[in-house]
GROMACS .gro file of C-alpha atoms in nm:
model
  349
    1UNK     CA    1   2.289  15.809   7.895
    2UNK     CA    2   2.114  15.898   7.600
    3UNK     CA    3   2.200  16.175   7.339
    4UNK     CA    4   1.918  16.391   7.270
    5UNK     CA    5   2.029  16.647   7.001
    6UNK     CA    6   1.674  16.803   7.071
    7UNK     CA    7   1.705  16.876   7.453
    8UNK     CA    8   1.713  17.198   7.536
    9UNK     CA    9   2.091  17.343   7.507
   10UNK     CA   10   2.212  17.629   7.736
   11UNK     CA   11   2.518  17.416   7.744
   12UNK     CA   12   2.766  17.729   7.855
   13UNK     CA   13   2.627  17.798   8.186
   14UNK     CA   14   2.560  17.436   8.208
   15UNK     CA   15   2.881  17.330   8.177
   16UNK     CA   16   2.987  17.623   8.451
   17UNK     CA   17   2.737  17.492   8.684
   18UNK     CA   18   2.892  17.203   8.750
   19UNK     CA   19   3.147  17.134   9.025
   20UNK     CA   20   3.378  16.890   8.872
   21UNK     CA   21   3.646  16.824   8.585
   22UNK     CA   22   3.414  16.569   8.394
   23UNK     CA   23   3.390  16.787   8.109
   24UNK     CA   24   3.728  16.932   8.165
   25UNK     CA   25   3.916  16.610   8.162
   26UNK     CA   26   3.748  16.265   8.103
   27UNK     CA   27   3.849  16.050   8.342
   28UNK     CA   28   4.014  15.729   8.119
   29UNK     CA   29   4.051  15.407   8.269
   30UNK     CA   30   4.376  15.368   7.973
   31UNK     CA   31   4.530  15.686   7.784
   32UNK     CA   32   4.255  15.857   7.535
   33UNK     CA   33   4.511  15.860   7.264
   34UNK     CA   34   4.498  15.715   6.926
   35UNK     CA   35   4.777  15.393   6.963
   36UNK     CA   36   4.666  15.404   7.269
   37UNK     CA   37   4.787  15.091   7.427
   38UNK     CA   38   4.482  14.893   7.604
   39UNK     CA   39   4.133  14.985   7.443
   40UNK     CA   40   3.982  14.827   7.112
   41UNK     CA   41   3.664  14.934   6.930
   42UNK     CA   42   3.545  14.768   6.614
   43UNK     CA   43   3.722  14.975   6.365
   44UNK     CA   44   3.674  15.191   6.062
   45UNK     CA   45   3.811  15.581   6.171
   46UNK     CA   46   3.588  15.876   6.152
   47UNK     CA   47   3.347  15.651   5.876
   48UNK     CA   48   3.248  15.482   6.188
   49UNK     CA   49   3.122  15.754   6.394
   50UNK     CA   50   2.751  15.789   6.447
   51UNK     CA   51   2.549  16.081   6.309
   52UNK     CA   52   2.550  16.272   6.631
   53UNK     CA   53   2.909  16.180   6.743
   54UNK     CA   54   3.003  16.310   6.324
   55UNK     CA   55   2.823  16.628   6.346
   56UNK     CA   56   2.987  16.687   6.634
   57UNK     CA   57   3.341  16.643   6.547
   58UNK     CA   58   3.252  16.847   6.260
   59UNK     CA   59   3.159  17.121   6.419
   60UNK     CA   60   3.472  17.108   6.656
   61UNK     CA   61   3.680  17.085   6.352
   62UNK     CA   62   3.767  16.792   6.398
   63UNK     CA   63   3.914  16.826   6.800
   64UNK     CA   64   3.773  16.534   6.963
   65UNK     CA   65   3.862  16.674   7.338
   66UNK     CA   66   3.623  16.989   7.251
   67UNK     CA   67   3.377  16.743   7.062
   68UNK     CA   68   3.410  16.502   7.360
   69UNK     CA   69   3.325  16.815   7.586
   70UNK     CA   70   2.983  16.936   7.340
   71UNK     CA   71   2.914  16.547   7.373
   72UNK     CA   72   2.908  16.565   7.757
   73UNK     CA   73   2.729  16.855   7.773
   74UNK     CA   74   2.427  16.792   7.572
   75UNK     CA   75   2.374  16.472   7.783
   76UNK     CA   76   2.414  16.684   8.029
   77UNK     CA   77   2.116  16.919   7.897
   78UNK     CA   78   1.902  16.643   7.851
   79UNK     CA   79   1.941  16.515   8.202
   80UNK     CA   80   1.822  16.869   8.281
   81UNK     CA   81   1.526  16.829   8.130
   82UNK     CA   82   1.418  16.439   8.211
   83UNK     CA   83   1.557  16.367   8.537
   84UNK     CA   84   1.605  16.701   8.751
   85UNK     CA   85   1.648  16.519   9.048
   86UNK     CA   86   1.920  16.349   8.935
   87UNK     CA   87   2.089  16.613   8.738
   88UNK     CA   88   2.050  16.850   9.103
   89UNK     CA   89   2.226  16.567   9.252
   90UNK     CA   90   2.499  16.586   9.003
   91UNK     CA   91   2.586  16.936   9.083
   92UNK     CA   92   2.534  16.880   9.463
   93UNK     CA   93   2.625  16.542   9.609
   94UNK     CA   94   2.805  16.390   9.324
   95UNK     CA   95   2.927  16.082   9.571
   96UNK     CA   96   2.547  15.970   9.639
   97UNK     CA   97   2.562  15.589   9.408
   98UNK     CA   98   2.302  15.678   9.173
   99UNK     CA   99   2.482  16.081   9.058
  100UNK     CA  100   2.812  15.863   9.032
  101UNK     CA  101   2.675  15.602   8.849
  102UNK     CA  102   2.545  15.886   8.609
  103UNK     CA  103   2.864  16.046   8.600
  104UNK     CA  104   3.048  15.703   8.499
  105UNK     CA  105   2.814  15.661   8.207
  106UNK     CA  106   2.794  15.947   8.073
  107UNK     CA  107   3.174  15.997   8.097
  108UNK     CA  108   3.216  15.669   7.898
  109UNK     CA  109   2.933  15.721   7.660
  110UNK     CA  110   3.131  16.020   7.542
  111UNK     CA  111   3.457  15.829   7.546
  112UNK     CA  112   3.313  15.531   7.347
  113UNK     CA  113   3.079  15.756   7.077
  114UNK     CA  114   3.501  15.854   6.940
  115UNK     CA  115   3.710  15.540   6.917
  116UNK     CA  116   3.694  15.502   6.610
  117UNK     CA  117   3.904  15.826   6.559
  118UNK     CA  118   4.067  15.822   6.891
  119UNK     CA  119   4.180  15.447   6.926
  120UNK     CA  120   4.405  15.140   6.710
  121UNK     CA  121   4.151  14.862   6.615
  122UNK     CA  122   4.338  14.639   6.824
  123UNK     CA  123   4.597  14.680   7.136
  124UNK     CA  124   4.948  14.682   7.157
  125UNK     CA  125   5.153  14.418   7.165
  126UNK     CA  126   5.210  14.434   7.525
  127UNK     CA  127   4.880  14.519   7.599
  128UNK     CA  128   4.790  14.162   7.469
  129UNK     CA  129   5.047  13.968   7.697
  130UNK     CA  130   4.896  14.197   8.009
  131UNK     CA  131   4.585  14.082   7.880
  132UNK     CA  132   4.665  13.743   7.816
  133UNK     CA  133   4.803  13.721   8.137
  134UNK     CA  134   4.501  13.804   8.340
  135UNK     CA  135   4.277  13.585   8.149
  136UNK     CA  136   4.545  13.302   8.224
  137UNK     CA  137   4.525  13.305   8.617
  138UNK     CA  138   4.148  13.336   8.552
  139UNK     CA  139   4.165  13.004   8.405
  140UNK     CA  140   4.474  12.882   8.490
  141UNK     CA  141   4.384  12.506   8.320
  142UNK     CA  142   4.358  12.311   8.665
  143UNK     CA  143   3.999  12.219   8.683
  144UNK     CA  144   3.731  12.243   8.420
  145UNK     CA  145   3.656  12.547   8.194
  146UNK     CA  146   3.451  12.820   8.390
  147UNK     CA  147   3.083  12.781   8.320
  148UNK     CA  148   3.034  13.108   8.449
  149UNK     CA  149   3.271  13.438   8.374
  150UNK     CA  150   3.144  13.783   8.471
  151UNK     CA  151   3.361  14.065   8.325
  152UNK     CA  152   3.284  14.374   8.529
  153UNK     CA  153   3.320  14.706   8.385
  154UNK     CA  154   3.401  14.537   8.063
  155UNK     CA  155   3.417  14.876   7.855
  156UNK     CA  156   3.456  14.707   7.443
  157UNK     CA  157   3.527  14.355   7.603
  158UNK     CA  158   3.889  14.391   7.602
  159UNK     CA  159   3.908  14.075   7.796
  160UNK     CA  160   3.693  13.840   7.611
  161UNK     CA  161   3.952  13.715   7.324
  162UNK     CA  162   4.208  13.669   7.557
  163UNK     CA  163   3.960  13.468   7.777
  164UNK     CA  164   3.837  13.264   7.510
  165UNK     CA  165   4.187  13.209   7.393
  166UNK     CA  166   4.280  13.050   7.809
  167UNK     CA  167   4.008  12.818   7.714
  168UNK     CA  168   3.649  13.004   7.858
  169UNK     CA  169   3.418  12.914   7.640
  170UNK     CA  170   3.252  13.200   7.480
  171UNK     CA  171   2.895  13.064   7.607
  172UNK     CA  172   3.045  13.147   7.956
  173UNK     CA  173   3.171  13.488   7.953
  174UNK     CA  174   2.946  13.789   8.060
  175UNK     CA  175   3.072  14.131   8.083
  176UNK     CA  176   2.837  14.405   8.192
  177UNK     CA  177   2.958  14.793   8.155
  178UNK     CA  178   2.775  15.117   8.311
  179UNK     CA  179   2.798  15.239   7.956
  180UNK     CA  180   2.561  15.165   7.690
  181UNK     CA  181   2.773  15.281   7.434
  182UNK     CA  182   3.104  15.080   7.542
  183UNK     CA  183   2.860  14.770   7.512
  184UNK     CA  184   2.704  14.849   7.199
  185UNK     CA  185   3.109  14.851   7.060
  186UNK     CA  186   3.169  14.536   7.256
  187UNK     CA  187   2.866  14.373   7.043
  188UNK     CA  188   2.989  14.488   6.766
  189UNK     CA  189   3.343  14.411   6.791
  190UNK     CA  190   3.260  14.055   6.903
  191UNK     CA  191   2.958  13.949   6.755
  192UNK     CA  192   3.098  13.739   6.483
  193UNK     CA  193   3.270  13.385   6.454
  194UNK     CA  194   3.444  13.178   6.739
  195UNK     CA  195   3.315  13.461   7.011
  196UNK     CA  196   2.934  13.582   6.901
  197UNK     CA  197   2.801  13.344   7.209
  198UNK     CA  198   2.940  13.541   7.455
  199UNK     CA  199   2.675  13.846   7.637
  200UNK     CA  200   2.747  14.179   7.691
  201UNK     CA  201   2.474  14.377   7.927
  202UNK     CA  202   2.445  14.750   7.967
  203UNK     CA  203   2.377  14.665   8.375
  204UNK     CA  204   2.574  14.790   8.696
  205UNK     CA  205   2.756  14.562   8.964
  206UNK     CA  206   2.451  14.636   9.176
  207UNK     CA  207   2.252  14.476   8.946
  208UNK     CA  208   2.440  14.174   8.893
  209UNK     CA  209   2.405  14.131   9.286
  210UNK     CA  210   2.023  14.143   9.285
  211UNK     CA  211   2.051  13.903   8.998
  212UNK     CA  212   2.238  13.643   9.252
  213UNK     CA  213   1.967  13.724   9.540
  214UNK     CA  214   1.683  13.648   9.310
  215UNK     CA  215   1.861  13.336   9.148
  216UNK     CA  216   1.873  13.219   9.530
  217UNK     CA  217   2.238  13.240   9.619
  218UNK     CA  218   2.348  13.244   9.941
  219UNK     CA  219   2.566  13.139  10.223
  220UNK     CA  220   2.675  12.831  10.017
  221UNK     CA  221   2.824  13.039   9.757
  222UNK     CA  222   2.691  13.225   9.408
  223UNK     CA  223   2.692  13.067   9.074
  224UNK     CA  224   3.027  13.194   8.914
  225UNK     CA  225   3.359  13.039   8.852
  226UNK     CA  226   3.551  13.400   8.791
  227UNK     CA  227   3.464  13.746   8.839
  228UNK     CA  228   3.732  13.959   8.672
  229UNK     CA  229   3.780  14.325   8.817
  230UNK     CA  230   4.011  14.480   8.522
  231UNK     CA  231   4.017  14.818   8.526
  232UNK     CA  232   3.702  14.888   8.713
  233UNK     CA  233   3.739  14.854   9.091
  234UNK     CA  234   3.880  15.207   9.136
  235UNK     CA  235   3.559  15.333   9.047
  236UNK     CA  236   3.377  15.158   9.326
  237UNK     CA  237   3.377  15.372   9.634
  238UNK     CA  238   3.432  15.092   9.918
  239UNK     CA  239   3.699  14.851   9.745
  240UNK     CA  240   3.649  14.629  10.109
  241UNK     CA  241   3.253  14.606  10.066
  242UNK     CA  242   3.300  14.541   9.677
  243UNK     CA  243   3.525  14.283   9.715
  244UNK     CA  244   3.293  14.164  10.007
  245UNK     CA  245   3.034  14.104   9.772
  246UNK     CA  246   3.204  13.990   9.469
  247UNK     CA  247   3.352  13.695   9.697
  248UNK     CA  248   2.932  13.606   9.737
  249UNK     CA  249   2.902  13.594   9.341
  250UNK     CA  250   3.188  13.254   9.354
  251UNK     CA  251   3.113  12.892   9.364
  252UNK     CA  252   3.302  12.700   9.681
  253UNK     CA  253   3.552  12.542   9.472
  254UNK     CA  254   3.951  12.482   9.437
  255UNK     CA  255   3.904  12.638   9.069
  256UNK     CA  256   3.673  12.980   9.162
  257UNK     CA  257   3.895  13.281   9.143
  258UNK     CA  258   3.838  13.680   9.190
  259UNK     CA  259   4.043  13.850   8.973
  260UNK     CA  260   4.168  14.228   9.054
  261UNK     CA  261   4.370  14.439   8.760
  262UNK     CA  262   4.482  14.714   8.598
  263UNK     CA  263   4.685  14.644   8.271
  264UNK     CA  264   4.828  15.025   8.383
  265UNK     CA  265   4.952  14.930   8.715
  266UNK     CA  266   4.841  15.081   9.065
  267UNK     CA  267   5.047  15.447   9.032
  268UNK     CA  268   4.811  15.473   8.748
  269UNK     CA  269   4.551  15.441   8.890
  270UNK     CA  270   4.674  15.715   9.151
  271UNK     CA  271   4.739  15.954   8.869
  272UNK     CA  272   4.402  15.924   8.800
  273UNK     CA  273   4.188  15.924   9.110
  274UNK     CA  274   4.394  16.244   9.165
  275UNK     CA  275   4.275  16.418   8.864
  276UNK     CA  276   3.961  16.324   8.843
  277UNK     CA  277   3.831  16.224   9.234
  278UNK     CA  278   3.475  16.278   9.106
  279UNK     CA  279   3.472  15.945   8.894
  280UNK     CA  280   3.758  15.803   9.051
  281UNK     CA  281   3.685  15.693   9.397
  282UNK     CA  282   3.916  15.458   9.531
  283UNK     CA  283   4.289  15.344   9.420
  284UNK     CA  284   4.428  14.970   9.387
  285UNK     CA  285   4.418  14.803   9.753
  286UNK     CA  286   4.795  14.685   9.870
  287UNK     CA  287   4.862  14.318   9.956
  288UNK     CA  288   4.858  14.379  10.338
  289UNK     CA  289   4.487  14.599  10.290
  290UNK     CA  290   4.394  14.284  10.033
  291UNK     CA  291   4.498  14.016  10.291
  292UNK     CA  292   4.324  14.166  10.574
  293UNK     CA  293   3.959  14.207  10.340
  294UNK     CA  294   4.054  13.814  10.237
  295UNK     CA  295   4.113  13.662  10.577
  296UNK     CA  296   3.771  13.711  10.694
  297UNK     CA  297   3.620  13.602  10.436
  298UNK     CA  298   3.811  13.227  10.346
  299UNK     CA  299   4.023  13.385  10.085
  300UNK     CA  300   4.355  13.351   9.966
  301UNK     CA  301   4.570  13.624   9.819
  302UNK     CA  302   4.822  13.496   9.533
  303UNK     CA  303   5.016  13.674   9.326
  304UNK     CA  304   5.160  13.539   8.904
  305UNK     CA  305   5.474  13.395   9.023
  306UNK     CA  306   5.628  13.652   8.718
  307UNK     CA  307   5.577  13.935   8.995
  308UNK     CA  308   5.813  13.771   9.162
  309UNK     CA  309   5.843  13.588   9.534
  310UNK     CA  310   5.936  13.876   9.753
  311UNK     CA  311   5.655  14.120   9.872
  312UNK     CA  312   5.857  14.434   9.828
  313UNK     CA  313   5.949  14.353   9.427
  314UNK     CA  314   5.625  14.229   9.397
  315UNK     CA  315   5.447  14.567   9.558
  316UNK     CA  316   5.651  14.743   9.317
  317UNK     CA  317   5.576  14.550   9.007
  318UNK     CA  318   5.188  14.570   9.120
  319UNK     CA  319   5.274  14.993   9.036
  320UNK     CA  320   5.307  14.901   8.658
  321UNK     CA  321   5.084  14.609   8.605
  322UNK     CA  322   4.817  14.494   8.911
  323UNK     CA  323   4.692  14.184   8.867
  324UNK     CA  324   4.593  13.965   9.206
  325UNK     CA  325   4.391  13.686   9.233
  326UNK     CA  326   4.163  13.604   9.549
  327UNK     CA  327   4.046  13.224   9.540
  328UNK     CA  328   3.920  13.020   9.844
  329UNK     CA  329   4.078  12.860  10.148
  330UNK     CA  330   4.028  12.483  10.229
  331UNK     CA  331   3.777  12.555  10.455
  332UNK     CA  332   3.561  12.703  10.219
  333UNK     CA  333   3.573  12.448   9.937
  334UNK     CA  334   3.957  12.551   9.816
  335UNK     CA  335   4.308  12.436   9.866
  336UNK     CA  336   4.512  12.562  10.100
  337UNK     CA  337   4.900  12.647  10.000
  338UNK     CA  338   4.795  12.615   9.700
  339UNK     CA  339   5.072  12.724   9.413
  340UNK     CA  340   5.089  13.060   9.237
  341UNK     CA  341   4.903  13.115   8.933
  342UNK     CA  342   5.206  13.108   8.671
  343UNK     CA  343   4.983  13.421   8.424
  344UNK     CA  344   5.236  13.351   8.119
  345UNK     CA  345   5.492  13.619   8.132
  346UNK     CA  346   5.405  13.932   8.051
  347UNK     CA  347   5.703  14.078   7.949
  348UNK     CA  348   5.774  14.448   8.005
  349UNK     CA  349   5.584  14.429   8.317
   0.00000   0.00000   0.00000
């Protein structure tokens, strides 16, 4: 969503239009805070700020929240103004894909135009073995690397690093972000050195999918080795039929895997659809409602064995750090009994 500081700007009674906290309380798939444990941008403080995103702060006096709001609202203004149709549907039927996929973008263009003053340059220590631990039973070593690695909803490209580190090359990974903004910092942060091969796309999941139709994909299976959920599915509003189709996007093989976090764990995730059910559509899926999308469709649920062996301690460590990996049965080109993914251990989680 683009920020037109020329569009028209009756941004009070815009703002009071409008049926929903999004520019009461940005929805944040990790904390908004600076030291904020689990997002990265590419660094430099308020120096790094745009024009528009500056001028803003500045006149906010330097209270990112209220800058974040003016933000919101402008985009808001000019949505007014170019699309009416959408921005109607906004205020009206803010579920239908298209207004929510507006609302998601827009809430993390205004997110990403502050990290540099809101956000560390890098994450926490144990943000990096959470992260590190979901790009290890992405690639947990046992076959050959992944030619093919869509990150969805990959915000900055949290993931990539860690990825690369498992042994993805760069050339592989893809992760593609509602946001234009949150890629534009993901290109920036990465776009040097050891990872500058890898692609970031301002596209939607939806448009990954007609990708896979048009590349001629079908029954057989798609074209990727991994497709990483981290942090994203609980914006999706049917986790079953997302899941559904992300299982069409895997090569039959012993090695494909469908990866499903949250570095902030399931109750998070609760916290947040319940604050902000306008963005937030959907919460993380339990084992039994993950086995029972899986069966049907030749997939295995496995958890890190560091979650633990029983399903009650490993339900309960799933509240603090979600991470479950779907991968195929043997009778759809996969192993059957196949052992856990061992995911390093991720201490503190």
């Amino acid at each position: 969503a683009a920020f037109v500081r020329s569009a028209s700007m009756c941004m009070p009674a815009l703002l009071l239009s409008l049926p929903f906290a999004l520019v009461l309380r940005l929805p944040v798939r990790t904390a908004p805070r600076r030291g904020g444990a689990w997002m990265q941008y590419a660094g430099g403080g308020a120096a790094a700020l745009d024009a528009d995103a500056a001028a803003l702060l500045e006149e906010a006096q330097g209270d990112v929240e209220k800058a974040r709001t003016s933000y919101v609202g402008y985009t808001l203004a000019y949505l007014q103004d170019s699309m009416p149709e959408l921005y109607e549907a906004l205020k009206t039927d803010p579920s239908r894909p298209d207004a929510h996929a507006a609302l998601v973008e827009v809430t993390w263009d205004a997110i990403a135009a502050f990290l540099p003053v809101t956000h560390e340059a890098a994450p926490s220590g144990e943000a990096q073995r959470r992260l590190g631990a979901i790009a290890r039973v992405a690639n947990d070593g046992s076959g050959p690397p992944p030619s093919r690695f869509l990150d969805v909803g990959c915000g900055t490209g949290l993931l990539l690093p860690f990825a690369v580190a498992s042994g993805v090359p760069a050339a592989a990974y893809r992760g593609v972000d509602l946001s234009s903004r949150m890629v534009e910092v993901a290109r920036q942060a990465h776009g040097d050195g050891a990872l500058a091969a890898a692609a970031f796309d301002d596209r939607s999941f939806a448009d990954v999918l007609a990708e896979e139709v048009a590349a001629g994909a079908g029954a057989e299976g798609g074209r990727h080795d991994v497709v990483v959920f981290n942090g994203a599915l609980q914006f999706f509003a049917d986790p079953v039929a997302t899941l559904q189709q992300a299982s069409g996007l895997l090569r039959r093989s012993p090695h494909s895997r469908l990866v499903v976090a949250h570095v902030s764990g399931a109750a998070f995730v609760e916290r947040e659809r319940q604050e902000n059910p306008m963005t937030v559509l959907s919460t993380m899926p339990t084992l039994a409602e993950l086995s029972a999308i899986a069966g049907p469709l030749g997939l295995q649920v496995v958890t890190p064995s560091f979650l633990g062996t029983e399903p009650e301690k490993i339900e309960a460590a799933l509240r603090d750090f979600y991470l479950v990996v779907l991968r195929w049965d043997g009778e759809h080109g996969g192993v059957d009994g196949a052992p856990p993914p061992e995911g390093g251990a991720a201490e503190g989680g």
